PDB file of N, CA and C in Angstrom:
ATOM      1  N   VAL A  98      42.236  -6.303   0.136  1.00  0.00           N
ATOM      2  CA  VAL A  98      41.744  -6.102   1.352  1.00  0.00           C
ATOM      3  C   VAL A  98      40.267  -6.611   1.418  1.00  0.00           C
ATOM      4  N   SER A  99      40.001  -7.677   2.488  1.00  0.00           N
ATOM      5  CA  SER A  99      38.520  -7.994   2.448  1.00  0.00           C
ATOM      6  C   SER A  99      38.094  -7.463   3.746  1.00  0.00           C
ATOM      7  N   ARG A 100      36.478  -7.482   3.661  1.00  0.00           N
ATOM      8  CA  ARG A 100      35.736  -6.871   4.680  1.00  0.00           C
ATOM      9  C   ARG A 100      35.282  -8.115   5.573  1.00  0.00           C
ATOM     10  N   PRO A 101      34.795  -8.000   6.867  1.00  0.00           N
ATOM     11  CA  PRO A 101      34.217  -8.856   7.695  1.00  0.00           C
ATOM     12  C   PRO A 101      32.947  -9.225   7.048  1.00  0.00           C
ATOM     13  N   GLU A 102      32.548 -10.472   7.084  1.00  0.00           N
ATOM     14  CA  GLU A 102      31.199 -10.819   6.513  1.00  0.00           C
ATOM     15  C   GLU A 102      30.026 -10.089   7.182  1.00  0.00           C
ATOM     16  N   LYS A 103      29.985  -9.814   8.253  1.00  0.00           N
ATOM     17  CA  LYS A 103      29.015  -8.966   9.126  1.00  0.00           C
ATOM     18  C   LYS A 103      29.810  -7.862   9.961  1.00  0.00           C
ATOM     19  N   GLU A 104      29.185  -6.691  10.067  1.00  0.00           N
ATOM     20  CA  GLU A 104      29.598  -5.766  11.020  1.00  0.00           C
ATOM     21  C   GLU A 104      28.542  -5.063  11.557  1.00  0.00           C
ATOM     22  N   LEU A 105      28.500  -4.750  12.967  1.00  0.00           N
ATOM     23  CA  LEU A 105      27.698  -4.035  13.703  1.00  0.00           C
ATOM     24  C   LEU A 105      27.780  -2.596  13.240  1.00  0.00           C
ATOM     25  N   LYS A 106      26.971  -1.800  12.807  1.00  0.00           N
ATOM     26  CA  LYS A 106      27.128  -0.333  12.578  1.00  0.00           C
ATOM     27  C   LYS A 106      26.116   0.489  13.231  1.00  0.00           C
ATOM     28  N   GLY A 107      25.206  -0.090  14.131  1.00  0.00           N
ATOM     29  CA  GLY A 107      24.365   0.835  14.838  1.00  0.00           C
ATOM     30  C   GLY A 107      23.436  -0.039  15.766  1.00  0.00           C
ATOM     31  N   PHE A 108      22.986   0.301  16.833  1.00  0.00           N
ATOM     32  CA  PHE A 108      22.394  -0.343  17.800  1.00  0.00           C
ATOM     33  C   PHE A 108      21.502   0.531  18.552  1.00  0.00           C
ATOM     34  N   ARG A 109      20.278  -0.034  18.520  1.00  0.00           N
ATOM     35  CA  ARG A 109      19.196   0.897  19.317  1.00  0.00           C
ATOM     36  C   ARG A 109      18.135  -0.284  19.817  1.00  0.00           C
ATOM     37  N   ARG A 110      18.015  -0.437  21.070  1.00  0.00           N
ATOM     38  CA  ARG A 110      16.897  -1.206  21.584  1.00  0.00           C
ATOM     39  C   ARG A 110      15.574  -0.634  21.454  1.00  0.00           C
ATOM     40  N   ILE A 111      14.637  -1.439  20.865  1.00  0.00           N
ATOM     41  CA  ILE A 111      13.367  -0.846  20.750  1.00  0.00           C
ATOM     42  C   ILE A 111      12.364  -2.033  21.437  1.00  0.00           C
ATOM     43  N   SER A 112      11.692  -1.600  22.353  1.00  0.00           N
ATOM     44  CA  SER A 112      10.803  -2.485  22.988  1.00  0.00           C
ATOM     45  C   SER A 112       9.474  -2.437  22.464  1.00  0.00           C
ATOM     46  N   LEU A 113       8.722  -3.464  21.968  1.00  0.00           N
ATOM     47  CA  LEU A 113       7.342  -3.516  21.572  1.00  0.00           C
ATOM     48  C   LEU A 113       6.163  -4.404  22.314  1.00  0.00           C
ATOM     49  N   ASP A 114       5.287  -3.963  22.616  1.00  0.00           N
ATOM     50  CA  ASP A 114       4.184  -5.014  23.333  1.00  0.00           C
ATOM     51  C   ASP A 114       3.866  -5.988  22.150  1.00  0.00           C
ATOM     52  N   PRO A 115       3.259  -7.050  22.510  1.00  0.00           N
ATOM     53  CA  PRO A 115       2.698  -7.888  21.518  1.00  0.00           C
ATOM     54  C   PRO A 115       1.528  -7.149  20.532  1.00  0.00           C
ATOM     55  N   GLY A 116       1.810  -7.575  19.223  1.00  0.00           N
ATOM     56  CA  GLY A 116       0.987  -6.821  18.459  1.00  0.00           C
ATOM     57  C   GLY A 116       1.199  -5.357  18.078  1.00  0.00           C
ATOM     58  N   GLU A 117       2.150  -4.619  18.792  1.00  0.00           N
ATOM     59  CA  GLU A 117       2.372  -3.318  18.684  1.00  0.00           C
ATOM     60  C   GLU A 117       3.362  -3.319  17.247  1.00  0.00           C
ATOM     61  N   THR A 118       3.181  -2.063  16.643  1.00  0.00           N
ATOM     62  CA  THR A 118       4.132  -1.707  15.534  1.00  0.00           C
ATOM     63  C   THR A 118       4.560  -0.219  15.768  1.00  0.00           C
ATOM     64  N   ARG A 119       5.854  -0.023  15.226  1.00  0.00           N
ATOM     65  CA  ARG A 119       6.422   1.401  15.336  1.00  0.00           C
ATOM     66  C   ARG A 119       7.437   1.607  14.103  1.00  0.00           C
ATOM     67  N   LYS A 120       7.247   2.765  13.453  1.00  0.00           N
ATOM     68  CA  LYS A 120       8.107   2.975  12.499  1.00  0.00           C
ATOM     69  C   LYS A 120       9.494   3.476  13.077  1.00  0.00           C
ATOM     70  N   VAL A 121      10.596   2.825  12.567  1.00  0.00           N
ATOM     71  CA  VAL A 121      11.924   3.178  13.045  1.00  0.00           C
ATOM     72  C   VAL A 121      12.797   3.593  11.933  1.00  0.00           C
ATOM     73  N   SER A 122      13.544   4.590  12.026  1.00  0.00           N
ATOM     74  CA  SER A 122      14.467   4.862  10.765  1.00  0.00           C
ATOM     75  C   SER A 122      15.759   5.005  11.364  1.00  0.00           C
ATOM     76  N   PHE A 123      16.795   5.143  10.368  1.00  0.00           N
ATOM     77  CA  PHE A 123      18.189   5.309  10.942  1.00  0.00           C
ATOM     78  C   PHE A 123      18.937   5.601   9.398  1.00  0.00           C
ATOM     79  N   THR A 124      20.193   6.200   9.596  1.00  0.00           N
ATOM     80  CA  THR A 124      20.891   6.606   8.468  1.00  0.00           C
ATOM     81  C   THR A 124      22.279   6.138   8.594  1.00  0.00           C
ATOM     82  N   LEU A 125      22.716   5.405   7.521  1.00  0.00           N
ATOM     83  CA  LEU A 125      24.045   5.140   7.451  1.00  0.00           C
ATOM     84  C   LEU A 125      24.984   5.961   6.749  1.00  0.00           C
ATOM     85  N   THR A 126      25.965   6.667   7.424  1.00  0.00           N
ATOM     86  CA  THR A 126      26.678   7.642   6.633  1.00  0.00           C
ATOM     87  C   THR A 126      27.909   7.063   6.094  1.00  0.00           C
ATOM     88  N   PRO A 127      28.560   7.763   5.002  1.00  0.00           N
ATOM     89  CA  PRO A 127      29.702   7.321   4.426  1.00  0.00           C
ATOM     90  C   PRO A 127      30.835   6.863   5.444  1.00  0.00           C
ATOM     91  N   GLU A 128      31.082   7.356   6.485  1.00  0.00           N
ATOM     92  CA  GLU A 128      32.111   6.898   7.556  1.00  0.00           C
ATOM     93  C   GLU A 128      31.806   5.722   8.232  1.00  0.00           C
ATOM     94  N   GLU A 129      30.608   5.363   8.134  1.00  0.00           N
ATOM     95  CA  GLU A 129      30.213   3.897   8.690  1.00  0.00           C
ATOM     96  C   GLU A 129      30.376   2.769   7.633  1.00  0.00           C
ATOM     97  N   LEU A 130      30.848   3.039   6.371  1.00  0.00           N
ATOM     98  CA  LEU A 130      31.056   2.238   5.360  1.00  0.00           C
ATOM     99  C   LEU A 130      32.576   2.221   4.943  1.00  0.00           C
ATOM    100  N   THR A 131      33.322   2.992   5.614  1.00  0.00           N
ATOM    101  CA  THR A 131      34.728   2.980   5.367  1.00  0.00           C
ATOM    102  C   THR A 131      35.377   1.680   5.699  1.00  0.00           C
ATOM    103  N   MET A 132      36.505   1.341   5.028  1.00  0.00           N
ATOM    104  CA  MET A 132      37.612   0.507   5.500  1.00  0.00           C
ATOM    105  C   MET A 132      38.825   0.971   4.941  1.00  0.00           C
ATOM    106  N   LEU A 133      39.844   0.186   5.617  1.00  0.00           N
ATOM    107  CA  LEU A 133      41.222   0.575   5.445  1.00  0.00           C
ATOM    108  C   LEU A 133      41.844  -0.156   4.273  1.00  0.00           C
ATOM    109  N   ASP A 134      42.381   0.725   3.131  1.00  0.00           N
ATOM    110  CA  ASP A 134      42.993   0.032   2.021  1.00  0.00           C
ATOM    111  C   ASP A 134      44.192  -0.310   2.206  1.00  0.00           C
ATOM    112  N   GLU A 135      45.036  -0.783   1.308  1.00  0.00           N
ATOM    113  CA  GLU A 135      46.331  -1.323   1.531  1.00  0.00           C
ATOM    114  C   GLU A 135      47.282  -0.420   1.937  1.00  0.00           C
ATOM    115  N   THR A 136      47.058   0.923   1.840  1.00  0.00           N
ATOM    116  CA  THR A 136      48.013   1.925   2.278  1.00  0.00           C
ATOM    117  C   THR A 136      47.397   2.547   3.688  1.00  0.00           C
ATOM    118  N   MET A 137      46.376   1.981   4.258  1.00  0.00           N
ATOM    119  CA  MET A 137      46.014   2.306   5.616  1.00  0.00           C
ATOM    120  C   MET A 137      45.228   3.660   5.282  1.00  0.00           C
ATOM    121  N   ARG A 138      44.686   3.867   4.178  1.00  0.00           N
ATOM    122  CA  ARG A 138      43.681   4.961   4.044  1.00  0.00           C
ATOM    123  C   ARG A 138      42.224   4.711   4.041  1.00  0.00           C
ATOM    124  N   ARG A 139      41.461   5.600   4.791  1.00  0.00           N
ATOM    125  CA  ARG A 139      40.058   4.932   4.705  1.00  0.00           C
ATOM    126  C   ARG A 139      39.400   5.361   3.585  1.00  0.00           C
ATOM    127  N   VAL A 140      38.784   4.386   2.960  1.00  0.00           N
ATOM    128  CA  VAL A 140      38.089   4.351   1.752  1.00  0.00           C
ATOM    129  C   VAL A 140      36.578   3.764   1.715  1.00  0.00           C
ATOM    130  N   VAL A 141      35.775   4.268   0.897  1.00  0.00           N
ATOM    131  CA  VAL A 141      34.519   3.596   0.703  1.00  0.00           C
ATOM    132  C   VAL A 141      34.577   3.050  -0.508  1.00  0.00           C
ATOM    133  N   GLU A 142      34.518   1.659  -0.711  1.00  0.00           N
ATOM    134  CA  GLU A 142      34.586   1.023  -2.044  1.00  0.00           C
ATOM    135  C   GLU A 142      33.087   0.820  -2.535  1.00  0.00           C
ATOM    136  N   PRO A 143      32.949   0.807  -3.956  1.00  0.00           N
ATOM    137  CA  PRO A 143      31.681   0.746  -4.593  1.00  0.00           C
ATOM    138  C   PRO A 143      31.145  -0.686  -4.308  1.00  0.00           C
ATOM    139  N   GLY A 144      29.961  -0.932  -4.388  1.00  0.00           N
ATOM    140  CA  GLY A 144      29.445  -2.260  -4.260  1.00  0.00           C
ATOM    141  C   GLY A 144      28.077  -2.436  -3.729  1.00  0.00           C
ATOM    142  N   GLU A 145      27.558  -3.652  -3.468  1.00  0.00           N
ATOM    143  CA  GLU A 145      26.267  -3.809  -3.007  1.00  0.00           C
ATOM    144  C   GLU A 145      26.449  -4.049  -1.394  1.00  0.00           C
ATOM    145  N   PHE A 146      25.934  -3.316  -0.632  1.00  0.00           N
ATOM    146  CA  PHE A 146      25.765  -3.578   0.965  1.00  0.00           C
ATOM    147  C   PHE A 146      24.425  -4.214   1.475  1.00  0.00           C
ATOM    148  N   MET A 147      24.405  -4.921   2.227  1.00  0.00           N
ATOM    149  CA  MET A 147      23.384  -5.533   2.873  1.00  0.00           C
ATOM    150  C   MET A 147      22.832  -4.992   4.122  1.00  0.00           C
ATOM    151  N   VAL A 148      21.890  -4.421   4.457  1.00  0.00           N
ATOM    152  CA  VAL A 148      21.395  -4.142   5.984  1.00  0.00           C
ATOM    153  C   VAL A 148      20.430  -5.165   6.378  1.00  0.00           C
ATOM    154  N   MET A 149      20.777  -5.533   7.770  1.00  0.00           N
ATOM    155  CA  MET A 149      19.922  -6.630   8.281  1.00  0.00           C
ATOM    156  C   MET A 149      19.551  -6.068   9.684  1.00  0.00           C
ATOM    157  N   ILE A 150      18.272  -6.223   9.932  1.00  0.00           N
ATOM    158  CA  ILE A 150      17.753  -5.719  11.292  1.00  0.00           C
ATOM    159  C   ILE A 150      17.047  -6.918  11.915  1.00  0.00           C
ATOM    160  N   GLY A 151      17.262  -7.039  13.308  1.00  0.00           N
ATOM    161  CA  GLY A 151      16.786  -8.383  13.948  1.00  0.00           C
ATOM    162  C   GLY A 151      16.957  -8.122  15.594  1.00  0.00           C
ATOM    163  N   SER A 152      16.831  -9.114  16.222  1.00  0.00           N
ATOM    164  CA  SER A 152      16.822  -8.996  17.830  1.00  0.00           C
ATOM    165  C   SER A 152      18.296  -9.538  18.064  1.00  0.00           C
ATOM    166  N   SER A 153      18.933 -10.048  17.147  1.00  0.00           N
ATOM    167  CA  SER A 153      20.556 -10.557  17.198  1.00  0.00           C
ATOM    168  C   SER A 153      21.186 -10.788  15.903  1.00  0.00           C
ATOM    169  N   SER A 154      22.268 -11.067  15.755  1.00  0.00           N
ATOM    170  CA  SER A 154      22.843 -11.574  14.539  1.00  0.00           C
ATOM    171  C   SER A 154      22.481 -12.773  14.185  1.00  0.00           C
ATOM    172  N   GLU A 155      21.849 -13.638  15.009  1.00  0.00           N
ATOM    173  CA  GLU A 155      21.266 -14.960  14.753  1.00  0.00           C
ATOM    174  C   GLU A 155      19.875 -14.816  14.507  1.00  0.00           C
ATOM    175  N   ASP A 156      19.023 -13.898  14.687  1.00  0.00           N
ATOM    176  CA  ASP A 156      17.618 -13.565  14.434  1.00  0.00           C
ATOM    177  C   ASP A 156      17.340 -12.447  13.657  1.00  0.00           C
ATOM    178  N   ILE A 157      17.604 -12.706  12.242  1.00  0.00           N
ATOM    179  CA  ILE A 157      17.644 -11.414  11.442  1.00  0.00           C
ATOM    180  C   ILE A 157      16.003 -11.552  10.875  1.00  0.00           C
ATOM    181  N   ARG A 158      15.358 -10.265  11.063  1.00  0.00           N
ATOM    182  CA  ARG A 158      13.994 -10.222  10.844  1.00  0.00           C
ATOM    183  C   ARG A 158      13.525  -9.451   9.552  1.00  0.00           C
ATOM    184  N   LEU A 159      14.565  -8.633   8.988  1.00  0.00           N
ATOM    185  CA  LEU A 159      14.381  -7.784   7.899  1.00  0.00           C
ATOM    186  C   LEU A 159      15.627  -7.497   7.188  1.00  0.00           C
ATOM    187  N   LYS A 160      15.607  -7.506   5.914  1.00  0.00           N
ATOM    188  CA  LYS A 160      16.854  -7.454   5.131  1.00  0.00           C
ATOM    189  C   LYS A 160      16.571  -6.560   3.965  1.00  0.00           C
ATOM    190  N   GLY A 161      17.592  -5.561   3.465  1.00  0.00           N
ATOM    191  CA  GLY A 161      17.462  -4.944   2.380  1.00  0.00           C
ATOM    192  C   GLY A 161      18.820  -4.609   1.981  1.00  0.00           C
ATOM    193  N   THR A 162      18.966  -4.142   0.877  1.00  0.00           N
ATOM    194  CA  THR A 162      20.425  -3.722   0.220  1.00  0.00           C
ATOM    195  C   THR A 162      20.488  -2.460  -0.471  1.00  0.00           C
ATOM    196  N   PHE A 163      21.569  -1.839  -0.584  1.00  0.00           N
ATOM    197  CA  PHE A 163      21.598  -0.659  -1.339  1.00  0.00           C
ATOM    198  C   PHE A 163      23.266  -0.731  -1.995  1.00  0.00           C
ATOM    199  N   THR A 164      23.289  -0.014  -2.996  1.00  0.00           N
ATOM    200  CA  THR A 164      24.606  -0.042  -3.854  1.00  0.00           C
ATOM    201  C   THR A 164      25.107   1.359  -3.715  1.00  0.00           C
ATOM    202  N   VAL A 165      26.719   1.319  -3.417  1.00  0.00           N
ATOM    203  CA  VAL A 165      27.447   2.536  -3.557  1.00  0.00           C
ATOM    204  C   VAL A 165      28.077   2.358  -4.813  1.00  0.00           C
ATOM    205  N   THR A 166      28.026   3.558  -5.729  1.00  0.00           N
ATOM    206  CA  THR A 166      28.769   3.712  -6.904  1.00  0.00           C
ATOM    207  C   THR A 166      29.874   4.882  -6.897  1.00  0.00           C
ATOM    208  N   ARG A 167      30.706   4.887  -7.640  1.00  0.00           N
ATOM    209  CA  ARG A 167      31.710   5.934  -7.634  1.00  0.00           C
ATOM    210  C   ARG A 167      31.024   7.168  -8.295  1.00  0.00           C
TER     211      ARG A 167
END
């Protein structure tokens, strides 16, 4: 079973004035990392996940990774 290359897991519009900064945080839960296995059960597979933040999927401005282990 393969996963899509990119999946939108959260969306929040944040407007900033030129030069303005703001601290933003969010949480990804295990439910947001699930996929259907070959028996159609929801599972979270171990591996490395990339988080991308930007104004669109074509304009990524911040990236990070985390690892899920069993």
